[in-house]
Amino acid sequence: MVLRTPLYSEHVRLGARLVPFAGWEMPLHYGSQIQEHQAVRQDAGMFDVSHMRAIDLIGPDALSVLRRLLANDAAKLTVPGKALYSCMLNPAGGVVDDLILFRLDELAYRAVVNAATTAKDLAWMHHHLAGERVDIRPREDLAIIAVQGPTARDRTASCLPEALRARALALAPFHGVSDGDWLVGRTGYTGEDGFEIMLPHTEALALWSALIAAGVRPCGLGARDTLRLEAGLSLYGQDMDESIGPLDAGLAWTVAWTPETRDFIGRQALSARRDHPERLDLVGLLLTGRGVLRAHQPVLLEGRIIGEVTSGGFSPTLERSIGLARITPVDRVECAVEIRGHAVAARIVKPPFVRHGRIRVTL
Amino acid sequence: MSQVPGDLRYTKSHEWVRDNGDGTVTVGITDHAQDALGDIVFVETPEQGREVAAEEGCAVVESVKAASDIYAPLAGAIVAANPLLDDTPDAINNDPYGEGWIFQLAPSDPGALALLLDAAAYQQVVADDA
């Protein structure tokens, strides 16, 4: 059975090219992926990401179990409304999933997880939370709309319920505000400012329509992927997975080592990996020769394979191909990528490629 | 509904072929194909003089989505590649049957052209695809 979000009919009406994605039928683009990408960099675009799942964890033990379950420390969320990004690890230090965690109130947290991993994540949580005083509630009643771009917050404000408007505009990055079943977070996955809005299915179409009227352009998952790639943000299943942990995926900054007494799942394995001589780097690649970087192409240094592209594509902002690659650390920047049997020149750079509309690498 | 000009020949792999009347043919991809690929960002064209077999991959069109091989519709020698595509690969999106042509070929068997699909047969291929 194919799953559809509450905005499915609206996507059809808007002429979206719909594609299967993690069991869902989702919009890839509404005409031009590149124009949708530019709308987010220069103005405001929105994405229906209702296939992603909000999971509420509620009860007296919620914080203590999250501190065991996540590599980042949920105790950093000192006040309701704060959010953080974290990997959820297996004992071997591989990534079960990556997620955003919001603190809702004293005893309640909300994790937002990937669509393809929702069932696995729920099983994982139930397994590790057995016997604890915490309820796990997947919020299948909620839609999620991400509004992103330099004008996104301004354009969105007038579309929000009165009770949330002023508080949403006052949010600092990585904070959220809620009212009833609505939650507005100043978060995103594009390298631009904006909001991610969770709200009841029944109210999703009204908000979406109001956002269109406010000048926000509907964007598909295609633009979402090129935007996150330019922003240097990892995609689960591609840049890291159950066999590749955060230290080898450029996500060391998301692991909270202190306090040393916090025994999160995967800690032992990560500690051993920390100073491992074969630890890998996740780097940015700028293709200086002709072609397009794609996942799994070998990265070469003087004819020797030093790693592979994990995510690749065409950057509309840089008007050339960029990628993320996992490689053996090297002290050189000029390298090559094997594309259809040919070594094509590339340069190693530090992501992000683009942030807040500005190019951050030297072309 | 995508455009399928009546004066061209077609392949099942979504190339179109125009008879130039001088012993050469021009090859591109159809409106249906460019629409399915999405925004095209890079084209690798074949070298002039290369001998190709029918159905041999001889060009690559890369869209925002993926790389796709373009096949020689007929055996022959490559006589030209579209130089415009180096800087404006999206000509294929904007004008698939005109400025977005990909290469020209001198078929070794001029009679083989008549064996390719006509517009009606190609329209059926597209309909079956949907």
GROMACS .gro file of C-alpha atoms in nm:
model
  493
    1MET     CA    1   0.000   0.000   0.000
    2VAL     CA    2   0.128   0.346  -0.091
    3LEU     CA    3   0.104   0.609   0.182
    4ARG     CA    4  -0.013   0.963   0.105
    5THR     CA    5   0.012   1.281   0.309
    6PRO     CA    6  -0.296   1.498   0.375
    7LEU     CA    7  -0.165   1.731   0.101
    8TYR     CA    8  -0.158   1.461  -0.169
    9SER     CA    9  -0.456   1.598  -0.365
   10GLU     CA   10  -0.303   1.944  -0.349
   11HIS     CA   11   0.023   1.813  -0.499
   12VAL     CA   12  -0.176   1.654  -0.782
   13ARG     CA   13  -0.367   1.980  -0.837
   14LEU     CA   14  -0.035   2.171  -0.854
   15GLY     CA   15   0.096   1.934  -1.122
   16ALA     CA   16   0.366   1.770  -0.911
   17ARG     CA   17   0.571   1.483  -1.047
   18LEU     CA   18   0.498   1.225  -0.778
   19VAL     CA   19   0.751   0.955  -0.697
   20PRO     CA   20   0.765   0.666  -0.451
   21PHE     CA   21   0.977   0.755  -0.149
   22ALA     CA   22   1.014   0.526   0.155
   23GLY     CA   23   0.666   0.382   0.097
   24TRP     CA   24   0.510   0.726   0.041
   25GLU     CA   25   0.399   0.895  -0.279
   26MET     CA   26   0.576   1.231  -0.261
   27PRO     CA   27   0.632   1.533  -0.490
   28LEU     CA   28   0.976   1.531  -0.659
   29HIS     CA   29   0.915   1.872  -0.818
   30TYR     CA   30   0.629   2.086  -0.949
   31GLY     CA   31   0.792   2.170  -1.285
   32SER     CA   32   1.150   2.283  -1.231
   33GLN     CA   33   1.363   2.155  -0.946
   34ILE     CA   34   1.626   2.424  -1.011
   35GLN     CA   35   1.374   2.709  -0.990
   36GLU     CA   36   1.237   2.563  -0.667
   37HIS     CA   37   1.592   2.547  -0.529
   38GLN     CA   38   1.650   2.914  -0.622
   39ALA     CA   39   1.320   3.018  -0.461
   40VAL     CA   40   1.445   2.885  -0.126
   41ARG     CA   41   1.788   3.051  -0.161
   42GLN     CA   42   1.645   3.387  -0.268
   43ASP     CA   43   1.291   3.414  -0.128
   44ALA     CA   44   1.079   3.139   0.029
   45GLY     CA   45   0.980   2.783  -0.054
   46MET     CA   46   0.790   2.512   0.130
   47PHE     CA   47   0.806   2.135   0.150
   48ASP     CA   48   0.545   1.883   0.254
   49VAL     CA   49   0.750   1.657   0.481
   50SER     CA   50   0.453   1.491   0.647
   51HIS     CA   51   0.612   1.154   0.566
   52MET     CA   52   0.857   1.223   0.847
   53ARG     CA   53   0.727   1.107   1.183
   54ALA     CA   54   0.696   1.299   1.508
   55ILE     CA   55   0.728   1.061   1.803
   56ASP     CA   56   0.636   1.191   2.148
   57LEU     CA   57   0.812   1.045   2.453
   58ILE     CA   58   0.617   1.130   2.764
   59GLY     CA   59   0.664   1.031   3.131
   60PRO     CA   60   0.882   1.070   3.439
   61ASP     CA   61   1.164   0.865   3.283
   62ALA     CA   62   1.159   1.039   2.942
   63LEU     CA   63   1.477   1.238   3.002
   64SER     CA   64   1.677   0.951   3.151
   65VAL     CA   65   1.589   0.714   2.864
   66LEU     CA   66   1.669   0.978   2.600
   67ARG     CA   67   2.007   1.033   2.762
   68ARG     CA   68   2.075   0.662   2.713
   69LEU     CA   69   1.922   0.642   2.364
   70LEU     CA   70   2.092   0.941   2.198
   71ALA     CA   71   2.457   1.031   2.132
   72ASN     CA   72   2.382   1.398   2.193
   73ASP     CA   73   2.268   1.487   2.544
   74ALA     CA   74   1.896   1.560   2.591
   75ALA     CA   75   1.987   1.727   2.923
   76LYS     CA   76   2.112   2.023   2.714
   77LEU     CA   77   1.744   2.103   2.656
   78THR     CA   78   1.724   2.298   2.981
   79VAL     CA   79   1.394   2.467   2.902
   80PRO     CA   80   1.081   2.364   2.711
   81GLY     CA   81   1.100   2.469   2.346
   82LYS     CA   82   1.470   2.398   2.297
   83ALA     CA   83   1.575   2.153   2.025
   84LEU     CA   84   1.888   1.959   1.929
   85TYR     CA   85   2.010   1.733   1.650
   86SER     CA   86   2.131   1.386   1.743
   87CYS     CA   87   2.220   1.044   1.612
   88MET     CA   88   2.062   0.739   1.772
   89LEU     CA   89   2.333   0.471   1.776
   90ASN     CA   90   2.351   0.094   1.796
   91PRO     CA   91   2.601  -0.068   2.037
   92ALA     CA   92   2.860  -0.091   1.756
   93GLY     CA   93   2.845   0.289   1.715
   94GLY     CA   94   2.658   0.276   1.384
   95VAL     CA   95   2.366   0.510   1.323
   96VAL     CA   96   2.014   0.369   1.369
   97ASP     CA   97   1.873   0.708   1.264
   98ASP     CA   98   1.933   1.080   1.295
   99LEU     CA   99   1.666   1.306   1.441
  100ILE     CA  100   1.568   1.643   1.582
  101LEU     CA  101   1.457   1.634   1.946
  102PHE     CA  102   1.231   1.906   2.091
  103ARG     CA  103   1.159   1.945   2.460
  104LEU     CA  104   0.784   2.002   2.487
  105ASP     CA  105   0.749   2.047   2.864
  106GLU     CA  106   0.886   1.911   3.192
  107LEU     CA  107   0.815   1.545   3.114
  108ALA     CA  108   0.757   1.542   2.739
  109TYR     CA  109   0.992   1.533   2.439
  110ARG     CA  110   0.930   1.501   2.066
  111ALA     CA  111   1.168   1.329   1.825
  112VAL     CA  112   1.123   1.386   1.450
  113VAL     CA  113   1.264   1.091   1.256
  114ASN     CA  114   1.312   0.986   0.894
  115ALA     CA  115   1.026   0.827   0.701
  116ALA     CA  116   1.221   0.522   0.584
  117THR     CA  117   1.331   0.440   0.940
  118THR     CA  118   1.012   0.514   1.138
  119ALA     CA  119   0.911   0.151   1.197
  120LYS     CA  120   1.269   0.052   1.286
  121ASP     CA  121   1.304   0.350   1.523
  122LEU     CA  122   0.979   0.269   1.704
  123ALA     CA  123   1.082  -0.093   1.749
  124TRP     CA  124   1.425   0.023   1.872
  125MET     CA  125   1.269   0.263   2.123
  126HIS     CA  126   1.021   0.005   2.252
  127HIS     CA  127   1.301  -0.249   2.293
  128HIS     CA  128   1.525  -0.014   2.490
  129LEU     CA  129   1.252   0.158   2.688
  130ALA     CA  130   1.082  -0.155   2.818
  131GLY     CA  131   0.998  -0.121   3.187
  132GLU     CA  132   1.060   0.255   3.195
  133ARG     CA  133   0.790   0.504   3.289
  134VAL     CA  134   0.763   0.658   2.945
  135ASP     CA  135   0.495   0.642   2.676
  136ILE     CA  136   0.597   0.630   2.313
  137ARG     CA  137   0.338   0.800   2.092
  138PRO     CA  138   0.393   0.815   1.716
  139ARG     CA  139   0.196   1.120   1.602
  140GLU     CA  140   0.036   0.990   1.285
  141ASP     CA  141  -0.221   1.267   1.323
  142LEU     CA  142   0.035   1.540   1.249
  143ALA     CA  143   0.145   1.688   0.917
  144ILE     CA  144   0.480   1.868   0.881
  145ILE     CA  145   0.539   2.166   0.651
  146ALA     CA  146   0.889   2.316   0.624
  147VAL     CA  147   0.900   2.680   0.510
  148GLN     CA  148   1.253   2.789   0.420
  149GLY     CA  149   1.430   3.091   0.273
  150PRO     CA  150   1.539   3.444   0.363
  151THR     CA  151   1.177   3.571   0.362
  152ALA     CA  152   1.024   3.249   0.498
  153ARG     CA  153   0.960   3.363   0.855
  154ASP     CA  154   0.804   3.694   0.750
  155ARG     CA  155   0.581   3.532   0.490
  156THR     CA  156   0.478   3.256   0.731
  157ALA     CA  157   0.393   3.479   1.026
  158SER     CA  158   0.062   3.604   0.886
  159CYS     CA  159  -0.046   3.245   0.815
  160LEU     CA  160   0.002   3.123   1.172
  161PRO     CA  161  -0.272   3.116   1.437
  162GLU     CA  162  -0.283   3.441   1.632
  163ALA     CA  163  -0.169   3.265   1.951
  164LEU     CA  164   0.160   3.158   1.788
  165ARG     CA  165   0.244   3.448   1.559
  166ALA     CA  166   0.446   3.678   1.785
  167ARG     CA  167   0.610   3.395   1.975
  168ALA     CA  168   0.715   3.223   1.651
  169LEU     CA  169   0.877   3.541   1.518
  170ALA     CA  170   1.068   3.579   1.846
  171LEU     CA  171   1.217   3.227   1.829
  172ALA     CA  172   1.595   3.184   1.834
  173PRO     CA  173   1.741   2.920   1.598
  174PHE     CA  174   1.679   2.563   1.717
  175HIS     CA  175   1.390   2.663   1.938
  176GLY     CA  176   1.022   2.588   1.901
  177VAL     CA  177   0.693   2.710   2.036
  178SER     CA  178   0.372   2.514   2.066
  179ASP     CA  179   0.002   2.569   2.113
  180GLY     CA  180  -0.228   2.270   2.132
  181ASP     CA  181  -0.123   2.031   1.855
  182TRP     CA  182   0.071   2.298   1.667
  183LEU     CA  183   0.449   2.321   1.704
  184VAL     CA  184   0.652   2.582   1.515
  185GLY     CA  185   1.029   2.526   1.521
  186ARG     CA  186   1.297   2.755   1.383
  187THR     CA  187   1.472   2.461   1.224
  188GLY     CA  188   1.529   2.330   0.873
  189TYR     CA  189   1.735   2.129   0.629
  190THR     CA  190   1.833   2.381   0.361
  191GLY     CA  191   2.099   2.613   0.504
  192GLU     CA  192   1.844   2.897   0.507
  193ASP     CA  193   1.640   3.049   0.787
  194GLY     CA  194   1.282   2.933   0.829
  195PHE     CA  195   1.030   2.729   1.021
  196GLU     CA  196   0.924   2.367   1.038
  197ILE     CA  197   0.559   2.350   1.138
  198MET     CA  198   0.384   2.048   1.284
  199LEU     CA  199   0.006   2.064   1.290
  200PRO     CA  200  -0.304   1.843   1.274
  201HIS     CA  201  -0.372   1.673   0.937
  202THR     CA  202  -0.710   1.846   0.926
  203GLU     CA  203  -0.547   2.192   0.927
  204ALA     CA  204  -0.260   2.121   0.685
  205LEU     CA  205  -0.436   2.220   0.363
  206ALA     CA  206  -0.554   2.554   0.505
  207LEU     CA  207  -0.200   2.646   0.615
  208TRP     CA  208  -0.049   2.529   0.282
  209SER     CA  209  -0.302   2.737   0.085
  210ALA     CA  210  -0.241   3.043   0.304
  211LEU     CA  211   0.135   3.005   0.250
  212ILE     CA  212   0.086   2.992  -0.129
  213ALA     CA  213  -0.124   3.309  -0.105
  214ALA     CA  214   0.157   3.466   0.101
  215GLY     CA  215   0.403   3.404  -0.184
  216VAL     CA  216   0.571   3.084  -0.066
  217ARG     CA  217   0.657   2.849  -0.354
  218PRO     CA  218   0.584   2.475  -0.327
  219CYS     CA  219   0.907   2.275  -0.362
  220GLY     CA  220   0.964   1.903  -0.401
  221LEU     CA  221   1.203   1.653  -0.249
  222GLY     CA  222   1.444   1.706  -0.542
  223ALA     CA  223   1.515   2.066  -0.439
  224ARG     CA  224   1.524   1.958  -0.075
  225ASP     CA  225   1.812   1.723  -0.161
  226THR     CA  226   2.020   1.978  -0.356
  227LEU     CA  227   1.960   2.242  -0.087
  228ARG     CA  228   2.077   2.014   0.194
  229LEU     CA  229   2.376   1.905  -0.015
  230GLU     CA  230   2.482   2.269  -0.071
  231ALA     CA  231   2.435   2.325   0.303
  232GLY     CA  232   2.662   2.024   0.374
  233LEU     CA  233   2.391   1.847   0.575
  234SER     CA  234   2.400   1.467   0.600
  235LEU     CA  235   2.129   1.240   0.464
  236TYR     CA  236   2.063   0.921   0.658
  237GLY     CA  237   2.117   0.605   0.453
  238GLN     CA  238   2.355   0.786   0.222
  239ASP     CA  239   2.616   0.978   0.423
  240MET     CA  240   2.585   0.756   0.731
  241ASP     CA  241   2.399   0.437   0.823
  242GLU     CA  242   2.409   0.144   1.060
  243SER     CA  243   2.765   0.057   0.958
  244ILE     CA  244   2.903   0.415   0.946
  245GLY     CA  245   2.904   0.603   1.275
  246PRO     CA  246   2.902   0.978   1.343
  247LEU     CA  247   3.282   1.006   1.383
  248ASP     CA  248   3.338   0.884   1.026
  249ALA     CA  249   3.051   1.089   0.887
  250GLY     CA  250   3.149   1.443   0.986
  251LEU     CA  251   2.908   1.434   1.281
  252ALA     CA  252   3.157   1.426   1.571
  253TRP     CA  253   3.013   1.763   1.682
  254THR     CA  254   2.681   1.593   1.760
  255VAL     CA  255   2.832   1.351   2.012
  256ALA     CA  256   2.819   1.476   2.373
  257TRP     CA  257   3.120   1.317   2.552
  258THR     CA  258   3.060   1.503   2.879
  259PRO     CA  259   2.951   1.416   3.137
  260GLU     CA  260   3.167   1.105   3.119
  261THR     CA  261   2.923   0.922   3.343
  262ARG     CA  262   2.647   0.932   3.079
  263ASP     CA  263   2.642   0.581   2.935
  264PHE     CA  264   2.463   0.623   2.600
  265ILE     CA  265   2.419   0.330   2.363
  266GLY     CA  266   2.725   0.311   2.136
  267ARG     CA  267   2.951   0.511   2.368
  268GLN     CA  268   3.207   0.234   2.418
  269ALA     CA  269   3.240   0.166   2.047
  270LEU     CA  270   3.270   0.539   1.967
  271SER     CA  271   3.536   0.588   2.236
  272ALA     CA  272   3.746   0.318   2.073
  273ARG     CA  273   3.692   0.475   1.731
  274ARG     CA  274   3.787   0.824   1.848
  275ASP     CA  275   4.161   0.776   1.814
  276HIS     CA  276   4.148   0.492   1.564
  277PRO     CA  277   4.415   0.528   1.293
  278GLU     CA  278   4.168   0.431   1.021
  279ARG     CA  279   3.907   0.690   1.111
  280LEU     CA  280   3.766   0.851   0.798
  281ASP     CA  281   3.680   1.211   0.711
  282LEU     CA  282   3.361   1.338   0.553
  283VAL     CA  283   3.466   1.617   0.318
  284GLY     CA  284   3.310   1.836   0.054
  285LEU     CA  285   3.407   1.789  -0.312
  286LEU     CA  286   3.393   2.052  -0.581
  287LEU     CA  287   3.414   1.902  -0.929
  288THR     CA  288   3.651   2.124  -1.129
  289GLY     CA  289   3.639   1.904  -1.440
  290ARG     CA  290   3.327   1.830  -1.642
  291GLY     CA  291   3.051   1.597  -1.523
  292VAL     CA  292   2.827   1.531  -1.226
  293LEU     CA  293   2.927   1.371  -0.895
  294ARG     CA  294   2.704   1.082  -0.788
  295ALA     CA  295   2.701   0.856  -0.482
  296HIS     CA  296   2.951   0.565  -0.486
  297GLN     CA  297   3.195   0.712  -0.740
  298PRO     CA  298   3.556   0.641  -0.624
  299VAL     CA  299   3.769   0.934  -0.505
  300LEU     CA  300   4.128   0.914  -0.631
  301LEU     CA  301   4.457   1.067  -0.518
  302GLU     CA  302   4.746   1.003  -0.758
  303GLY     CA  303   4.554   0.712  -0.906
  304ARG     CA  304   4.493   0.547  -0.566
  305ILE     CA  305   4.137   0.511  -0.430
  306ILE     CA  306   4.108   0.706  -0.102
  307GLY     CA  307   3.731   0.685  -0.057
  308GLU     CA  308   3.398   0.737  -0.227
  309VAL     CA  309   3.134   0.998  -0.294
  310THR     CA  310   2.843   0.953  -0.050
  311SER     CA  311   2.614   1.225  -0.193
  312GLY     CA  312   2.656   1.407  -0.520
  313GLY     CA  313   2.467   1.626  -0.759
  314PHE     CA  314   2.448   1.955  -0.942
  315SER     CA  315   2.458   2.270  -0.732
  316PRO     CA  316   2.225   2.534  -0.879
  317THR     CA  317   2.393   2.807  -0.671
  318LEU     CA  318   2.749   2.718  -0.772
  319GLU     CA  319   2.641   2.609  -1.123
  320ARG     CA  320   2.870   2.307  -1.102
  321SER     CA  321   2.870   1.967  -0.943
  322ILE     CA  322   2.938   1.921  -0.573
  323GLY     CA  323   2.937   1.626  -0.339
  324LEU     CA  324   3.015   1.485   0.002
  325ALA     CA  325   3.274   1.209   0.020
  326ARG     CA  326   3.410   0.978   0.286
  327ILE     CA  327   3.787   0.951   0.248
  328THR     CA  328   4.107   0.860   0.428
  329PRO     CA  329   4.232   1.190   0.574
  330VAL     CA  330   4.479   1.356   0.337
  331ASP     CA  331   4.667   1.686   0.354
  332ARG     CA  332   4.602   1.771  -0.010
  333VAL     CA  333   4.310   1.946  -0.174
  334GLU     CA  334   4.346   1.851  -0.542
  335CYS     CA  335   4.210   1.504  -0.619
  336ALA     CA  336   4.002   1.327  -0.881
  337VAL     CA  337   3.677   1.134  -0.901
  338GLU     CA  338   3.625   0.839  -1.130
  339ILE     CA  339   3.323   0.907  -1.351
  340ARG     CA  340   3.236   0.642  -1.613
  341GLY     CA  341   3.596   0.516  -1.619
  342HIS     CA  342   3.763   0.858  -1.641
  343ALA     CA  343   3.947   1.046  -1.366
  344VAL     CA  344   3.784   1.392  -1.347
  345ALA     CA  345   3.956   1.671  -1.149
  346ALA     CA  346   3.802   1.770  -0.815
  347ARG     CA  347   3.897   1.973  -0.510
  348ILE     CA  348   3.845   1.890  -0.144
  349VAL     CA  349   3.665   2.168   0.045
  350LYS     CA  350   3.508   2.216   0.385
  351PRO     CA  351   3.126   2.217   0.378
  352PRO     CA  352   2.894   2.402   0.376
  353PHE     CA  353   2.913   2.508   0.013
  354VAL     CA  354   2.631   2.759   0.058
  355ARG     CA  355   2.472   2.905   0.369
  356HIS     CA  356   2.221   3.189   0.407
  357GLY     CA  357   2.231   3.250   0.032
  358ARG     CA  358   2.609   3.298   0.022
  359ILE     CA  359   2.873   3.079  -0.140
  360ARG     CA  360   3.117   2.966   0.132
  361VAL     CA  361   3.381   2.787  -0.074
  362THR     CA  362   3.640   2.922  -0.319
  363LEU     CA  363   3.546   2.824  -0.675
  364MET     CA  364   0.063   1.557  -2.328
  365SER     CA  365   0.415   1.564  -2.472
  366GLN     CA  366   0.498   1.664  -2.831
  367VAL     CA  367   0.568   1.390  -3.088
  368PRO     CA  368   0.639   1.554  -3.429
  369GLY     CA  369   0.502   1.349  -3.720
  370ASP     CA  370   0.805   1.398  -3.949
  371LEU     CA  371   1.057   1.221  -3.720
  372ARG     CA  372   1.150   0.859  -3.647
  373TYR     CA  373   1.183   0.727  -3.292
  374THR     CA  374   1.332   0.453  -3.075
  375LYS     CA  375   1.187   0.268  -2.778
  376SER     CA  376   1.463   0.425  -2.568
  377HIS     CA  377   1.317   0.773  -2.640
  378GLU     CA  378   1.561   0.908  -2.900
  379TRP     CA  379   1.424   1.094  -3.202
  380VAL     CA  380   1.591   1.082  -3.546
  381ARG     CA  381   1.559   1.341  -3.824
  382ASP     CA  382   1.660   1.258  -4.184
  383ASN     CA  383   1.873   1.550  -4.302
  384GLY     CA  384   1.843   1.430  -4.666
  385ASP     CA  385   2.222   1.445  -4.718
  386GLY     CA  386   2.317   1.100  -4.592
  387THR     CA  387   2.318   1.211  -4.228
  388VAL     CA  388   2.061   1.208  -3.949
  389THR     CA  389   2.025   1.429  -3.640
  390VAL     CA  390   1.952   1.264  -3.303
  391GLY     CA  391   1.808   1.397  -2.980
  392ILE     CA  392   1.579   1.287  -2.699
  393THR     CA  393   1.203   1.329  -2.705
  394ASP     CA  394   0.990   1.580  -2.519
  395HIS     CA  395   0.858   1.291  -2.309
  396ALA     CA  396   1.215   1.188  -2.217
  397GLN     CA  397   1.332   1.539  -2.119
  398ASP     CA  398   1.019   1.584  -1.908
  399ALA     CA  399   1.079   1.255  -1.727
  400LEU     CA  400   1.446   1.339  -1.662
  401GLY     CA  401   1.381   1.685  -1.517
  402ASP     CA  402   1.624   1.979  -1.537
  403ILE     CA  403   1.924   1.872  -1.748
  404VAL     CA  404   2.257   1.995  -1.612
  405PHE     CA  405   2.529   1.815  -1.812
  406VAL     CA  406   2.564   1.638  -2.147
  407GLU     CA  407   2.855   1.420  -2.256
  408THR     CA  408   2.853   1.411  -2.637
  409PRO     CA  409   3.035   1.158  -2.862
  410GLU     CA  410   3.356   1.243  -3.046
  411GLN     CA  411   3.341   1.321  -3.414
  412GLY     CA  412   3.448   1.026  -3.630
  413ARG     CA  413   3.355   0.762  -3.374
  414GLU     CA  414   3.199   0.450  -3.525
  415VAL     CA  415   2.896   0.333  -3.330
  416ALA     CA  416   2.679   0.022  -3.346
  417ALA     CA  417   2.300   0.044  -3.333
  418GLU     CA  418   2.179   0.064  -2.972
  419GLU     CA  419   2.533   0.143  -2.847
  420GLY     CA  420   2.548   0.401  -2.567
  421CYS     CA  421   2.722   0.704  -2.717
  422ALA     CA  422   2.615   1.007  -2.512
  423VAL     CA  423   2.515   1.069  -2.151
  424VAL     CA  424   2.252   1.316  -2.035
  425GLU     CA  425   2.266   1.406  -1.666
  426SER     CA  426   1.969   1.568  -1.501
  427VAL     CA  427   1.928   1.688  -1.144
  428LYS     CA  428   1.798   1.336  -1.081
  429ALA     CA  429   2.032   1.091  -1.252
  430ALA     CA  430   2.260   1.005  -1.546
  431SER     CA  431   2.097   0.847  -1.853
  432ASP     CA  432   2.265   0.682  -2.149
  433ILE     CA  433   2.165   0.796  -2.498
  434TYR     CA  434   2.186   0.518  -2.758
  435ALA     CA  435   2.279   0.537  -3.125
  436PRO     CA  436   1.952   0.467  -3.309
  437LEU     CA  437   2.144   0.337  -3.612
  438ALA     CA  438   2.494   0.204  -3.685
  439GLY     CA  439   2.726   0.459  -3.843
  440ALA     CA  440   2.984   0.731  -3.788
  441ILE     CA  441   2.940   1.037  -3.568
  442VAL     CA  442   2.975   1.346  -3.786
  443ALA     CA  443   2.891   1.621  -3.534
  444ALA     CA  444   2.798   1.689  -3.173
  445ASN     CA  445   2.595   1.988  -3.058
  446PRO     CA  446   2.850   2.240  -2.921
  447LEU     CA  447   2.571   2.444  -2.759
  448LEU     CA  448   2.512   2.175  -2.496
  449ASP     CA  449   2.849   2.239  -2.323
  450ASP     CA  450   2.724   2.568  -2.181
  451THR     CA  451   2.346   2.530  -2.211
  452PRO     CA  452   2.253   2.167  -2.147
  453ASP     CA  453   1.901   2.285  -2.062
  454ALA     CA  454   1.847   2.350  -2.436
  455ILE     CA  455   1.727   1.988  -2.430
  456ASN     CA  456   1.453   2.084  -2.182
  457ASN     CA  457   1.357   2.402  -2.364
  458ASP     CA  458   1.373   2.282  -2.726
  459PRO     CA  459   1.420   1.904  -2.744
  460TYR     CA  460   1.354   1.879  -3.120
  461GLY     CA  461   1.544   2.197  -3.219
  462GLU     CA  462   1.838   2.358  -3.038
  463GLY     CA  463   1.856   2.062  -2.802
  464TRP     CA  464   1.974   1.810  -3.064
  465ILE     CA  465   2.262   1.595  -2.936
  466PHE     CA  466   2.460   1.450  -3.230
  467GLN     CA  467   2.457   1.381  -3.604
  468LEU     CA  468   2.534   1.046  -3.754
  469ALA     CA  469   2.608   0.911  -4.106
  470PRO     CA  470   2.426   0.574  -4.104
  471SER     CA  471   2.613   0.284  -4.263
  472ASP     CA  472   2.281   0.150  -4.393
  473PRO     CA  473   2.056   0.438  -4.503
  474GLY     CA  474   1.764   0.195  -4.539
  475ALA     CA  475   1.767   0.118  -4.165
  476LEU     CA  476   1.605   0.455  -4.085
  477ALA     CA  477   1.270   0.339  -4.223
  478LEU     CA  478   1.271   0.049  -3.975
  479LEU     CA  479   1.259   0.279  -3.670
  480LEU     CA  480   0.929   0.369  -3.502
  481ASP     CA  481   0.706   0.628  -3.662
  482ALA     CA  482   0.530   0.893  -3.453
  483ALA     CA  483   0.217   0.682  -3.395
  484ALA     CA  484   0.418   0.380  -3.282
  485TYR     CA  485   0.628   0.597  -3.048
  486GLN     CA  486   0.315   0.756  -2.901
  487GLN     CA  487   0.205   0.403  -2.813
  488VAL     CA  488   0.541   0.343  -2.638
  489VAL     CA  489   0.483   0.656  -2.429
  490ALA     CA  490   0.126   0.553  -2.351
  491ASP     CA  491   0.244   0.208  -2.237
  492ASP     CA  492   0.510   0.376  -2.018
  493ALA     CA  493   0.253   0.572  -1.822
   0.00000   0.00000   0.00000
